[in-house]
GROMACS .gro file of N, CA and C in nm:
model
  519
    1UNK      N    1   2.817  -3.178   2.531
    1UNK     CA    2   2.788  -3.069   2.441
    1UNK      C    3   2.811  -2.937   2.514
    2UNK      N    4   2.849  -2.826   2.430
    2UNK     CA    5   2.963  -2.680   2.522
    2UNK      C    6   2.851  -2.600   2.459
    3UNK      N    7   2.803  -2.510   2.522
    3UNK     CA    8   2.713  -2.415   2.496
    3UNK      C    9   2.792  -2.330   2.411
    4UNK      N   10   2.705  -2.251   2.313
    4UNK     CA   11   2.844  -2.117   2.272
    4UNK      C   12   2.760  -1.999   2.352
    5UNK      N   13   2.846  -1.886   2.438
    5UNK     CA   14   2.768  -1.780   2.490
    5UNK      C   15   2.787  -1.683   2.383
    6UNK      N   16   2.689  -1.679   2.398
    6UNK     CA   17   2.676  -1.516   2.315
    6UNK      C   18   2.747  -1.453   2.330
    7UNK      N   19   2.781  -1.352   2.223
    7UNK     CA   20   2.876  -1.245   2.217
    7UNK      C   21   2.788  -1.140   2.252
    8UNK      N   22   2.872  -1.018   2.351
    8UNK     CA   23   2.801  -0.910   2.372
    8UNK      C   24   2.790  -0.828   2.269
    9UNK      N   25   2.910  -0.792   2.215
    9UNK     CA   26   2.894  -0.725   2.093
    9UNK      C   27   2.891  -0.843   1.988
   10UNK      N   28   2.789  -0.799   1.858
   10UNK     CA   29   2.786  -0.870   1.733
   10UNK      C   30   2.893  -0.877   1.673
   11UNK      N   31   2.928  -0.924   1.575
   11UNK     CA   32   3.046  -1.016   1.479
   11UNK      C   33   2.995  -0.924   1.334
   12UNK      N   34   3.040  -0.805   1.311
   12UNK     CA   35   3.027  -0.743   1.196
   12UNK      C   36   3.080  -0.704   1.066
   13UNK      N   37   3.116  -0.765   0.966
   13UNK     CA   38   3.215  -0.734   0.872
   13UNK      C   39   3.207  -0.642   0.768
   14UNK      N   40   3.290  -0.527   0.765
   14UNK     CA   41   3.282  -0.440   0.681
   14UNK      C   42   3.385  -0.417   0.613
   15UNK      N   43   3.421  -0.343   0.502
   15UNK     CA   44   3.508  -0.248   0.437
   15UNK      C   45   3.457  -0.135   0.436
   16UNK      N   46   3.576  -0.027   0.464
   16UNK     CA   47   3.638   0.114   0.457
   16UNK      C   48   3.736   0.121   0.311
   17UNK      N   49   3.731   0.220   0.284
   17UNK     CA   50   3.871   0.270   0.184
   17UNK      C   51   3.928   0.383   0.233
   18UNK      N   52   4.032   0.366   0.273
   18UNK     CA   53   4.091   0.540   0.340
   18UNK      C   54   4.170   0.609   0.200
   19UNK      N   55   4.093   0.745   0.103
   19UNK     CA   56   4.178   0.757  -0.008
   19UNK      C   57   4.336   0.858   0.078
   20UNK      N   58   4.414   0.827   0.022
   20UNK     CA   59   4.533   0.943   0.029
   20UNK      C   60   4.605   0.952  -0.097
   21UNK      N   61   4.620   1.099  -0.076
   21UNK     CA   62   4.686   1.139  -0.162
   21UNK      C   63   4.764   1.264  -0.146
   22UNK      N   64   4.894   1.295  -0.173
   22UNK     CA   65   4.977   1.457  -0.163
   22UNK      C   66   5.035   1.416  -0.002
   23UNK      N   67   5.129   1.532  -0.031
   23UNK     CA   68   5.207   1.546   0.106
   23UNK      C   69   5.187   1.583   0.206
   24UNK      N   70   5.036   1.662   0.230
   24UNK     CA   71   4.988   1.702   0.334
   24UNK      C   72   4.918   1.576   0.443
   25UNK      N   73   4.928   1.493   0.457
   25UNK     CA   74   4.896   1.400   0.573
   25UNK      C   75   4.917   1.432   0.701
   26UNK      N   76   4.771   1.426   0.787
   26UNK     CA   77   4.781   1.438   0.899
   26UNK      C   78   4.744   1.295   0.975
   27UNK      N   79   4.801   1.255   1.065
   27UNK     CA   80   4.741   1.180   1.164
   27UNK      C   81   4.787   1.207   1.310
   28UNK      N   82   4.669   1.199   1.381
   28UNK     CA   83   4.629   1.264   1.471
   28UNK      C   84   4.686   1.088   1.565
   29UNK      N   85   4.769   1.149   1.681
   29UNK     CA   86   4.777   1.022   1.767
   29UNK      C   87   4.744   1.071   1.925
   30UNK      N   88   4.664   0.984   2.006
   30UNK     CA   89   4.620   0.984   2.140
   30UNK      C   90   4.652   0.871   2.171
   31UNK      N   91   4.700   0.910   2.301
   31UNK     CA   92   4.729   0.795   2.423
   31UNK      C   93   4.598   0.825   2.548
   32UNK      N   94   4.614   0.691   2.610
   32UNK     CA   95   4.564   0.630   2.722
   32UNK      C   96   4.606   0.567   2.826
   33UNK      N   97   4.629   0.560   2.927
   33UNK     CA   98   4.698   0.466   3.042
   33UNK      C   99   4.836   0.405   2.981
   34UNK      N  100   4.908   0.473   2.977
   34UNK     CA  101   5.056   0.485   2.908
   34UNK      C  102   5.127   0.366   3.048
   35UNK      N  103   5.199   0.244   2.955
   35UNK     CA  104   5.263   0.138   3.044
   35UNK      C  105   5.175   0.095   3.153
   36UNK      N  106   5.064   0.089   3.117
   36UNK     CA  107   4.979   0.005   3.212
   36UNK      C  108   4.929  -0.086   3.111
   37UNK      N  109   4.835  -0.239   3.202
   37UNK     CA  110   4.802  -0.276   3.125
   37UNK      C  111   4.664  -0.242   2.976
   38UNK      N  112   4.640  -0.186   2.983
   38UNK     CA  113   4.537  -0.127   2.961
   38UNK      C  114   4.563   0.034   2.940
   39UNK      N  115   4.699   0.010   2.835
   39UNK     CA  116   4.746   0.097   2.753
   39UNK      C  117   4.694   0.129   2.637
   40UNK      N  118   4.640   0.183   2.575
   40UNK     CA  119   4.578   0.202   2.427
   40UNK      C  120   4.650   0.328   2.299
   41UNK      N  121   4.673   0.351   2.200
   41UNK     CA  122   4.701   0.453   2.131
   41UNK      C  123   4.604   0.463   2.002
   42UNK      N  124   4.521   0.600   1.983
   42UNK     CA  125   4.420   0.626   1.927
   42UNK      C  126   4.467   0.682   1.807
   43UNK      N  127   4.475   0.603   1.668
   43UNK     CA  128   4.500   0.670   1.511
   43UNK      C  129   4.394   0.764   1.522
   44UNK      N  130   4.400   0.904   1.487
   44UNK     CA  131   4.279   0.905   1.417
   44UNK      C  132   4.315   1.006   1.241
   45UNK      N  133   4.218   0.918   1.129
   45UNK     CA  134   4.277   1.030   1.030
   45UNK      C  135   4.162   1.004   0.963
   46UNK      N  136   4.149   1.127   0.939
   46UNK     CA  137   3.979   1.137   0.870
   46UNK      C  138   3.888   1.130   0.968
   47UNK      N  139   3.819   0.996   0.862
   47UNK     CA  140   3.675   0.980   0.960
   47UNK      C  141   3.728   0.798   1.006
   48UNK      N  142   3.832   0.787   0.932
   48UNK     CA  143   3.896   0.674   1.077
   48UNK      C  144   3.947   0.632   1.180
   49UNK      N  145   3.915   0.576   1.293
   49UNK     CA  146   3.981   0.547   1.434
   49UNK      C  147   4.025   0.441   1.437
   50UNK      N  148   4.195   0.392   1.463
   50UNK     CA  149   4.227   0.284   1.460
   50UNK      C  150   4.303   0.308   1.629
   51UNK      N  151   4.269   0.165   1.704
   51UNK     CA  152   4.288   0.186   1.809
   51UNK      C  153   4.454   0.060   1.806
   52UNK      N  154   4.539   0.057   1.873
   52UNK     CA  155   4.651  -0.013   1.887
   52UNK      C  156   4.670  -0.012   2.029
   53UNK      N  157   4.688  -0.214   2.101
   53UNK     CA  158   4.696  -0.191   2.235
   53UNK      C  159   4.861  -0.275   2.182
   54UNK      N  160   4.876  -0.359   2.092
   54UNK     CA  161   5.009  -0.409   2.123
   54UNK      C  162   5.117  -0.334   2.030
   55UNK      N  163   5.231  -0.317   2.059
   55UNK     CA  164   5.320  -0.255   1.968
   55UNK      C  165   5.356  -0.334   1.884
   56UNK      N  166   5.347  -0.437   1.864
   56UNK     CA  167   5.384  -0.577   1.774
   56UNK      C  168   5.292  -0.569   1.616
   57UNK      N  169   5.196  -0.504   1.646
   57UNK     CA  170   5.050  -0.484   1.603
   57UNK      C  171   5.054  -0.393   1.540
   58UNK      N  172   5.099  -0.245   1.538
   58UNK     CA  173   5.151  -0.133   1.505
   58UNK      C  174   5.241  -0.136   1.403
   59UNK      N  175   5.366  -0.200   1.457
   59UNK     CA  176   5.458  -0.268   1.383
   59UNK      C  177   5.464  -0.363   1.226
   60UNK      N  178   5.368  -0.435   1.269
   60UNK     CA  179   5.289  -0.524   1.169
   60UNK      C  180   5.239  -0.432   1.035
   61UNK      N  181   5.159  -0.380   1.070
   61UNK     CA  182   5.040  -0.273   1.024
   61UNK      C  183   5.127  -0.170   0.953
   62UNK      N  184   5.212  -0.097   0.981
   62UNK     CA  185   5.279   0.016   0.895
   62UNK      C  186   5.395  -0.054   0.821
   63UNK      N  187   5.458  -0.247   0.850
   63UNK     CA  188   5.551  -0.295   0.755
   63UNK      C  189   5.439  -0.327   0.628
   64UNK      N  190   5.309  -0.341   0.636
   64UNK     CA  191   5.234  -0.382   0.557
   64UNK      C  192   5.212  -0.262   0.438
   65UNK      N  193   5.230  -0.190   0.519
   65UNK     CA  194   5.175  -0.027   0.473
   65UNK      C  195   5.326   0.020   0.378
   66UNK      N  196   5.416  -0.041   0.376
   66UNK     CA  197   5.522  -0.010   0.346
   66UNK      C  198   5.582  -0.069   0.185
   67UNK      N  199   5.507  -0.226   0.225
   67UNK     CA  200   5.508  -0.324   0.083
   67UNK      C  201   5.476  -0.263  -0.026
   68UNK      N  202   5.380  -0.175  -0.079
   68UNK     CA  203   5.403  -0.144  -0.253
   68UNK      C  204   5.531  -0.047  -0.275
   69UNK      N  205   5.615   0.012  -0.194
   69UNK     CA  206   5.733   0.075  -0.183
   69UNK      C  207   5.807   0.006  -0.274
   70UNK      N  208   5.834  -0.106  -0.151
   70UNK     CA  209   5.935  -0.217  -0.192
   70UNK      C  210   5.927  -0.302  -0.292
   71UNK      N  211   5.784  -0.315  -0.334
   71UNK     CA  212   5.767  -0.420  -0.443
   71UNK      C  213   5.720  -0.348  -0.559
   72UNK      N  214   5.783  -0.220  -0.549
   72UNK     CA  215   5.737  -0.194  -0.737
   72UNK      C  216   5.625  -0.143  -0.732
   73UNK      N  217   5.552  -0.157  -0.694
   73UNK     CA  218   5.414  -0.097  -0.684
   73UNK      C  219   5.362   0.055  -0.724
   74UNK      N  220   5.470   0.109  -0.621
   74UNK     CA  221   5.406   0.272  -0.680
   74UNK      C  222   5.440   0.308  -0.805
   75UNK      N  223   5.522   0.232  -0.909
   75UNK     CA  224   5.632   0.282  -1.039
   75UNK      C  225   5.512   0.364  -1.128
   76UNK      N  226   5.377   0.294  -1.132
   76UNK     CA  227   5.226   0.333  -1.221
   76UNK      C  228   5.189   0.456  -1.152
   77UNK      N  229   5.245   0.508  -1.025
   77UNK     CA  230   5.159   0.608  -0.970
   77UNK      C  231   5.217   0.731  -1.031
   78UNK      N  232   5.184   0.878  -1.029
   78UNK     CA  233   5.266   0.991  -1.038
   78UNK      C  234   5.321   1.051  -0.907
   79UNK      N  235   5.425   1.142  -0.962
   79UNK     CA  236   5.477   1.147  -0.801
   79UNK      C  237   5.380   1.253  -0.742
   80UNK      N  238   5.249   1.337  -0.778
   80UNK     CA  239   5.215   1.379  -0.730
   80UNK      C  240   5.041   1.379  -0.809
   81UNK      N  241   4.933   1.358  -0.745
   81UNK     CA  242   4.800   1.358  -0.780
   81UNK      C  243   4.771   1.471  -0.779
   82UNK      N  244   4.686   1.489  -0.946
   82UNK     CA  245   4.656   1.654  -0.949
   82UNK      C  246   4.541   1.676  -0.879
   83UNK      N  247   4.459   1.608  -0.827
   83UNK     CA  248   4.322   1.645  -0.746
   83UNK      C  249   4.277   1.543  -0.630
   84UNK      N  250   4.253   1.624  -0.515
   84UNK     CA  251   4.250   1.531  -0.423
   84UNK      C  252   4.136   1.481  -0.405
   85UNK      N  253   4.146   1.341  -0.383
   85UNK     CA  254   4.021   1.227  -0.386
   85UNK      C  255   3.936   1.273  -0.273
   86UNK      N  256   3.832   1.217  -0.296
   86UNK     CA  257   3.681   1.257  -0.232
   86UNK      C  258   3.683   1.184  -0.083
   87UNK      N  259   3.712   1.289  -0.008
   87UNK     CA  260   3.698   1.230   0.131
   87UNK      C  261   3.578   1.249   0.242
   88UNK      N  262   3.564   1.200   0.330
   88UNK     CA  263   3.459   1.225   0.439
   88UNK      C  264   3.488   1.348   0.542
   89UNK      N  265   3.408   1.393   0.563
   89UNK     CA  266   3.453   1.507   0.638
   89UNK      C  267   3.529   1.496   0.736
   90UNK      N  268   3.599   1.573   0.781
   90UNK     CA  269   3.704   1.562   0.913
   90UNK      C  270   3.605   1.567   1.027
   91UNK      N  271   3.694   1.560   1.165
   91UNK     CA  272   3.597   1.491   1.291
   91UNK      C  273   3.467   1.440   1.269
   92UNK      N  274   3.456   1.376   1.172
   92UNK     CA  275   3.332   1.304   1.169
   92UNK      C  276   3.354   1.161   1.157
   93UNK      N  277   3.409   1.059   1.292
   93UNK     CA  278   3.423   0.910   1.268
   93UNK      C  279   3.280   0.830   1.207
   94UNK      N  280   3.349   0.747   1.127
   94UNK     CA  281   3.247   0.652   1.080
   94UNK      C  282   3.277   0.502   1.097
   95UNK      N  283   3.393   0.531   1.147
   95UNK     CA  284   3.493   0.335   1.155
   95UNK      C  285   3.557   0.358   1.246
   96UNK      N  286   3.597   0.316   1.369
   96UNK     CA  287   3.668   0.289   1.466
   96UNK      C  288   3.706   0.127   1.470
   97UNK      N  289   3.848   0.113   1.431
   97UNK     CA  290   3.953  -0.089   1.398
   97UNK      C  291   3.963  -0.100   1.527
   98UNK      N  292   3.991  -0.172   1.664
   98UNK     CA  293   4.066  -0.205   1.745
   98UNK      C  294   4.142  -0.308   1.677
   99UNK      N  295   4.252  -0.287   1.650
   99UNK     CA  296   4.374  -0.380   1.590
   99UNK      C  297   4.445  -0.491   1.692
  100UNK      N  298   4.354  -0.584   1.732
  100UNK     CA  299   4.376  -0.647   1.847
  100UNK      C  300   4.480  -0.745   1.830
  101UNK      N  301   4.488  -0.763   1.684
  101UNK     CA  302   4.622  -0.840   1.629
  101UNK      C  303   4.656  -0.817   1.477
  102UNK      N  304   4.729  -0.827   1.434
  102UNK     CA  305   4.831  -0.821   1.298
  102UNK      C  306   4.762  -0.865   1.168
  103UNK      N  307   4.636  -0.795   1.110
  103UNK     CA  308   4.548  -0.848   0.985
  103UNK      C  309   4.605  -0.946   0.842
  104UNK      N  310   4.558  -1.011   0.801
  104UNK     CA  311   4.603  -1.087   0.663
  104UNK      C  312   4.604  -0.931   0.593
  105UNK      N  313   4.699  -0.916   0.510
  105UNK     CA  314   4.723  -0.785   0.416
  105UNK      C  315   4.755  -0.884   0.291
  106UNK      N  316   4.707  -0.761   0.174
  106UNK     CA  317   4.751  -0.787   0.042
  106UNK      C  318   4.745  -0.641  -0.007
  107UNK      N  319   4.859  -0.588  -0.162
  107UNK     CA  320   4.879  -0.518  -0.200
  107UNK      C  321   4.821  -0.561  -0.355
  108UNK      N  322   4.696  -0.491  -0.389
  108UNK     CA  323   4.646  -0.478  -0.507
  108UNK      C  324   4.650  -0.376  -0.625
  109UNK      N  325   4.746  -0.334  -0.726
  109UNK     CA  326   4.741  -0.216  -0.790
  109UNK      C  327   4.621  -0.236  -0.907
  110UNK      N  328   4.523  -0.062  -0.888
  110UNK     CA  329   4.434  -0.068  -0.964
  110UNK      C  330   4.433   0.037  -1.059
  111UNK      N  331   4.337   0.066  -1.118
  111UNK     CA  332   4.339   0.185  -1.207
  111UNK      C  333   4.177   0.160  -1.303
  112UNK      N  334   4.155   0.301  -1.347
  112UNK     CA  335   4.006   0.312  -1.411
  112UNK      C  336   4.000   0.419  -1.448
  113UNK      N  337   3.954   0.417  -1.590
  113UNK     CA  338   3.917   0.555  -1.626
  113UNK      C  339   3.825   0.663  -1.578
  114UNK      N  340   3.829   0.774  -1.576
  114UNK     CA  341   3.754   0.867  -1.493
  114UNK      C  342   3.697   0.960  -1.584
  115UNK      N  343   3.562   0.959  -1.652
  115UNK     CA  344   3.504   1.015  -1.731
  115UNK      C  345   3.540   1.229  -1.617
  116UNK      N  346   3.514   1.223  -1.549
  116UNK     CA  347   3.509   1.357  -1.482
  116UNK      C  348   3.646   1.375  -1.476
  117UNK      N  349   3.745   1.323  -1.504
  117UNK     CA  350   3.890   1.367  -1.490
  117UNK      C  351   3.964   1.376  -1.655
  118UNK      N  352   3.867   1.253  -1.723
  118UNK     CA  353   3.912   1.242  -1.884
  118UNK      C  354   4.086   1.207  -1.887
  119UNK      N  355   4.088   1.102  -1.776
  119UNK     CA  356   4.180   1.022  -1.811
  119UNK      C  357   4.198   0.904  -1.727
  120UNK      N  358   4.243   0.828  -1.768
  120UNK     CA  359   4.263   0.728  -1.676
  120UNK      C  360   4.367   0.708  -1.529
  121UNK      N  361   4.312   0.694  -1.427
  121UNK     CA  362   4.378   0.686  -1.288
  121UNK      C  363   4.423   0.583  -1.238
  122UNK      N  364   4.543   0.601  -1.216
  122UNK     CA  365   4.590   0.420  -1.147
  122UNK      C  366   4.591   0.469  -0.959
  123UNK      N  367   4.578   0.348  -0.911
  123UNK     CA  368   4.632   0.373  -0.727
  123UNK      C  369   4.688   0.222  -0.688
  124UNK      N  370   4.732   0.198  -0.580
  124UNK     CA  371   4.751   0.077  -0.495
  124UNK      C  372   4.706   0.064  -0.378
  125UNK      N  373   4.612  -0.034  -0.383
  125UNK     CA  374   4.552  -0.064  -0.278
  125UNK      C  375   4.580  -0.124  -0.162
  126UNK      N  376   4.619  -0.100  -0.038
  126UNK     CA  377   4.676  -0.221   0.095
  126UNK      C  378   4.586  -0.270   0.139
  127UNK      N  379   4.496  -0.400   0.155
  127UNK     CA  380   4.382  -0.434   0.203
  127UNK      C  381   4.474  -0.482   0.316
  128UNK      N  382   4.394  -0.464   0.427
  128UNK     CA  383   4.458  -0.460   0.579
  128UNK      C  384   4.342  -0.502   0.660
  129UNK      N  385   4.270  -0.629   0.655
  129UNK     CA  386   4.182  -0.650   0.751
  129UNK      C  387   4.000  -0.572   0.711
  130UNK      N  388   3.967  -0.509   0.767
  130UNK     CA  389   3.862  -0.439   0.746
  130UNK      C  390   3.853  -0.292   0.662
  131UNK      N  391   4.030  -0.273   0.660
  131UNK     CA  392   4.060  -0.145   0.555
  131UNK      C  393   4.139  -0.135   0.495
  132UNK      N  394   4.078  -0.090   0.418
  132UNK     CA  395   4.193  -0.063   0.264
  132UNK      C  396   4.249   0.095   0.214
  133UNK      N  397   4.381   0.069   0.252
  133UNK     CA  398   4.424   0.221   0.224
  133UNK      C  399   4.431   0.200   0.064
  134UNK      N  400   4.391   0.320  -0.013
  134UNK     CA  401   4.406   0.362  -0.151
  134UNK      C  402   4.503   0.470  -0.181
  135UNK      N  403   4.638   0.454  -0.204
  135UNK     CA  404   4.720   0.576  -0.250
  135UNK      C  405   4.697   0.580  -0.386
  136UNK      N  406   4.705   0.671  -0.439
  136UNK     CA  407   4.711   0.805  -0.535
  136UNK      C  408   4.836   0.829  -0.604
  137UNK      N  409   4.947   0.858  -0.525
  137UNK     CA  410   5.063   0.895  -0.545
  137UNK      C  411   5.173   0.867  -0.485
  138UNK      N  412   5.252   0.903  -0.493
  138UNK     CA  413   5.414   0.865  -0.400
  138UNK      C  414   5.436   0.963  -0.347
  139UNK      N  415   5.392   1.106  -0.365
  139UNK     CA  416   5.382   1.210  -0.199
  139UNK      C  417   5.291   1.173  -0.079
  140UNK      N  418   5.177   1.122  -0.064
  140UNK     CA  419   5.085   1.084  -0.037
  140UNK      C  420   5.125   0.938   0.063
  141UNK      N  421   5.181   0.822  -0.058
  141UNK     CA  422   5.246   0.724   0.064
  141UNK      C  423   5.373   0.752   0.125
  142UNK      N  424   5.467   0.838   0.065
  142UNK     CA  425   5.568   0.883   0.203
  142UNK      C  426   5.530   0.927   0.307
  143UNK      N  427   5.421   1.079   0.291
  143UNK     CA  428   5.392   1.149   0.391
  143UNK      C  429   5.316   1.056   0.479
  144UNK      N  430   5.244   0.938   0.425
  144UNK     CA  431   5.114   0.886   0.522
  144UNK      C  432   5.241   0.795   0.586
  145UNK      N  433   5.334   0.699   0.531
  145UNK     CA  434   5.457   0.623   0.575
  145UNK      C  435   5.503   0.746   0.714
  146UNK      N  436   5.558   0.837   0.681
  146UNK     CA  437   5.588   0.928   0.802
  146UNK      C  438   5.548   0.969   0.889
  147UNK      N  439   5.415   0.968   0.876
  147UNK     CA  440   5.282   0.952   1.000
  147UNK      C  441   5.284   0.864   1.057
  148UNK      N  442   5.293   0.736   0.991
  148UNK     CA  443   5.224   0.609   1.088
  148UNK      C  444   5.370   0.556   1.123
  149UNK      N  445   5.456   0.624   1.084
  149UNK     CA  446   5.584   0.559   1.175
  149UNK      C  447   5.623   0.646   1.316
  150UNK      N  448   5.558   0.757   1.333
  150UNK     CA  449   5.539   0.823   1.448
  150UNK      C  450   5.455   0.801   1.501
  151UNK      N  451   5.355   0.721   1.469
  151UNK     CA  452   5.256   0.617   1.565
  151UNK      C  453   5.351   0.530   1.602
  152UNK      N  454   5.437   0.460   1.575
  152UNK     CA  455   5.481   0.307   1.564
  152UNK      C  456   5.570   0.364   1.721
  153UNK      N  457   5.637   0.436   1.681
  153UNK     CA  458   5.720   0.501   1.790
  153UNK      C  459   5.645   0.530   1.926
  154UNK      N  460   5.542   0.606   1.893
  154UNK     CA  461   5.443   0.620   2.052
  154UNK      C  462   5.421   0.487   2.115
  155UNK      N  463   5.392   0.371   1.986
  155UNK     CA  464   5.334   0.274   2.053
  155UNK      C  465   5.441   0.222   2.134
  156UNK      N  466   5.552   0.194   2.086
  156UNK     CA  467   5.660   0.107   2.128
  156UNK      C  468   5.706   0.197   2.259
  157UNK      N  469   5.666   0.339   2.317
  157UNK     CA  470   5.719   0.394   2.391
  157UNK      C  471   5.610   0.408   2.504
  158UNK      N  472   5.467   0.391   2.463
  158UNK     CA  473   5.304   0.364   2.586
  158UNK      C  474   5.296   0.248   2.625
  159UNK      N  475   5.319   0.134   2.502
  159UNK     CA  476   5.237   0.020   2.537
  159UNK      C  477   5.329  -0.064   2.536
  160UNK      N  478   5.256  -0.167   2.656
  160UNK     CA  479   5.360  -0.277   2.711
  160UNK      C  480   5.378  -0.393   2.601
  161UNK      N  481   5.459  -0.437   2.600
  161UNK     CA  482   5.451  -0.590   2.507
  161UNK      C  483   5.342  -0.698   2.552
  162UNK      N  484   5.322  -0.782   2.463
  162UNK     CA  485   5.186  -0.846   2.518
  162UNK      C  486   5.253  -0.919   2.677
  163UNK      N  487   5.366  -0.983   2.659
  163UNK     CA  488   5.425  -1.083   2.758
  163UNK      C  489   5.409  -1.013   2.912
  164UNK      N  490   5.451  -0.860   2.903
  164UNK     CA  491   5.413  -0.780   3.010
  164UNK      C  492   5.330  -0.766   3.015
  165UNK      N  493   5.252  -0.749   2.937
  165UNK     CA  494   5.097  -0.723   2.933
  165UNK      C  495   4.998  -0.815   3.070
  166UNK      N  496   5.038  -0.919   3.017
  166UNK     CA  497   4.978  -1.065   3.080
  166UNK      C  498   5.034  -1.051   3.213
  167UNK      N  499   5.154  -1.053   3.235
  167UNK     CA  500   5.170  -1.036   3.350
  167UNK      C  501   5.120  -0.931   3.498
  168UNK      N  502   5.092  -0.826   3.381
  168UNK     CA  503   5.025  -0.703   3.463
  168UNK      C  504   4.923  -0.729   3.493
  169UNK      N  505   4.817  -0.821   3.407
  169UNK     CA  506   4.670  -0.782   3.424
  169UNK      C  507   4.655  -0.950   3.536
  170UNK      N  508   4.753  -1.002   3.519
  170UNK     CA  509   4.762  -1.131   3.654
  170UNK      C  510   4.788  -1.065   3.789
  171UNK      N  511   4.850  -0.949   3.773
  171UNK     CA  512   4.909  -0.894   3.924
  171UNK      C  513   5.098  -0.928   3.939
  172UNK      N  514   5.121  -0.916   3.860
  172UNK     CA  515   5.274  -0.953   3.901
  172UNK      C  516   5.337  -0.831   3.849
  173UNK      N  517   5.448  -0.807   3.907
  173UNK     CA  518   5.526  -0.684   3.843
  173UNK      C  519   5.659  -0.748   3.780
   0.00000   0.00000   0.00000
């Protein structure tokens, strides 16, 4: 009989919704120990922190982010949302992902009437693991698409591939 050890940190499952919407998207990217093993690159947008150590992972994550493009998805959206959705204040994190690998994703399109708007709102949802991006519009997922593909680029240019990875943190060059 195999003991199980405890985990230092607890096993916690949550959902986030990150809303976007319009062409103004910012995401904020930080590096850490660039081509070492123990390379990291820090999303941050809003009040979310998504951390990326493999570029494979990155990669993954913004082709996912890319699917209601390709599949029809945005056709219900407008190309531009007249009011921007209710967000959390800026520098104020409330979720920090370490994306330690490539999440099960699905693309859900929703919509609901909005008594305070007096009409009905559609979006598409990317459920991505513990978060779910909500677009609004098709300015909104280009601009956020154009963000996180200039993450994708840092990553592939800081962080080692896992195969190097392993090798580094063994001692081999």
């Amino acid at each position: 009989m195999t003991s199980q050890k405890p985990s230092i940190f607890p096993s916690l499952t949550t959902r986030s919704t990150i809303m976007i919407a319009g062409e103004h998207q910012q995401v904020r990217v930080d590096v850490t120990s660039a081509l070492t093993a123990s390379a990291a690159v820090f999303v941050t947008f809003g009040a979310v922190r998504m951390v990326f150590t493999d570029p494979a992972v990155a990669r993954a994550l913004i082709t996912a982010l890319r699917r209601p493009r390709s599949g029809g998805y945005l056709m219900a959206l407008p190309e531009h949302f007249m009011l921007s959705p209710d967000r959390f204040a800026s520098d104020e994190h409330l979720v920090t992902v370490n994306w330690s690998q490539a999440p099960q994703t699905s693309v859900v399109p929703g919509g609901a009437f909005s008594p305070e708007r007096r009409r009905h709102v559609h979006w598409v949802d990317v459920e991505a693991g513990p978060l779910t991006f909500r677009f609004f519009d098709k300015a909104g997922h280009k601009a956020f698409m154009a963000e996180l593909a200039r993450t994708v680029q840092v990553a592939r240019s800081v962080l080692l591939p896992a195969d190097e990875k392993a090798l580094a943190l063994h001692g081999h060059n």
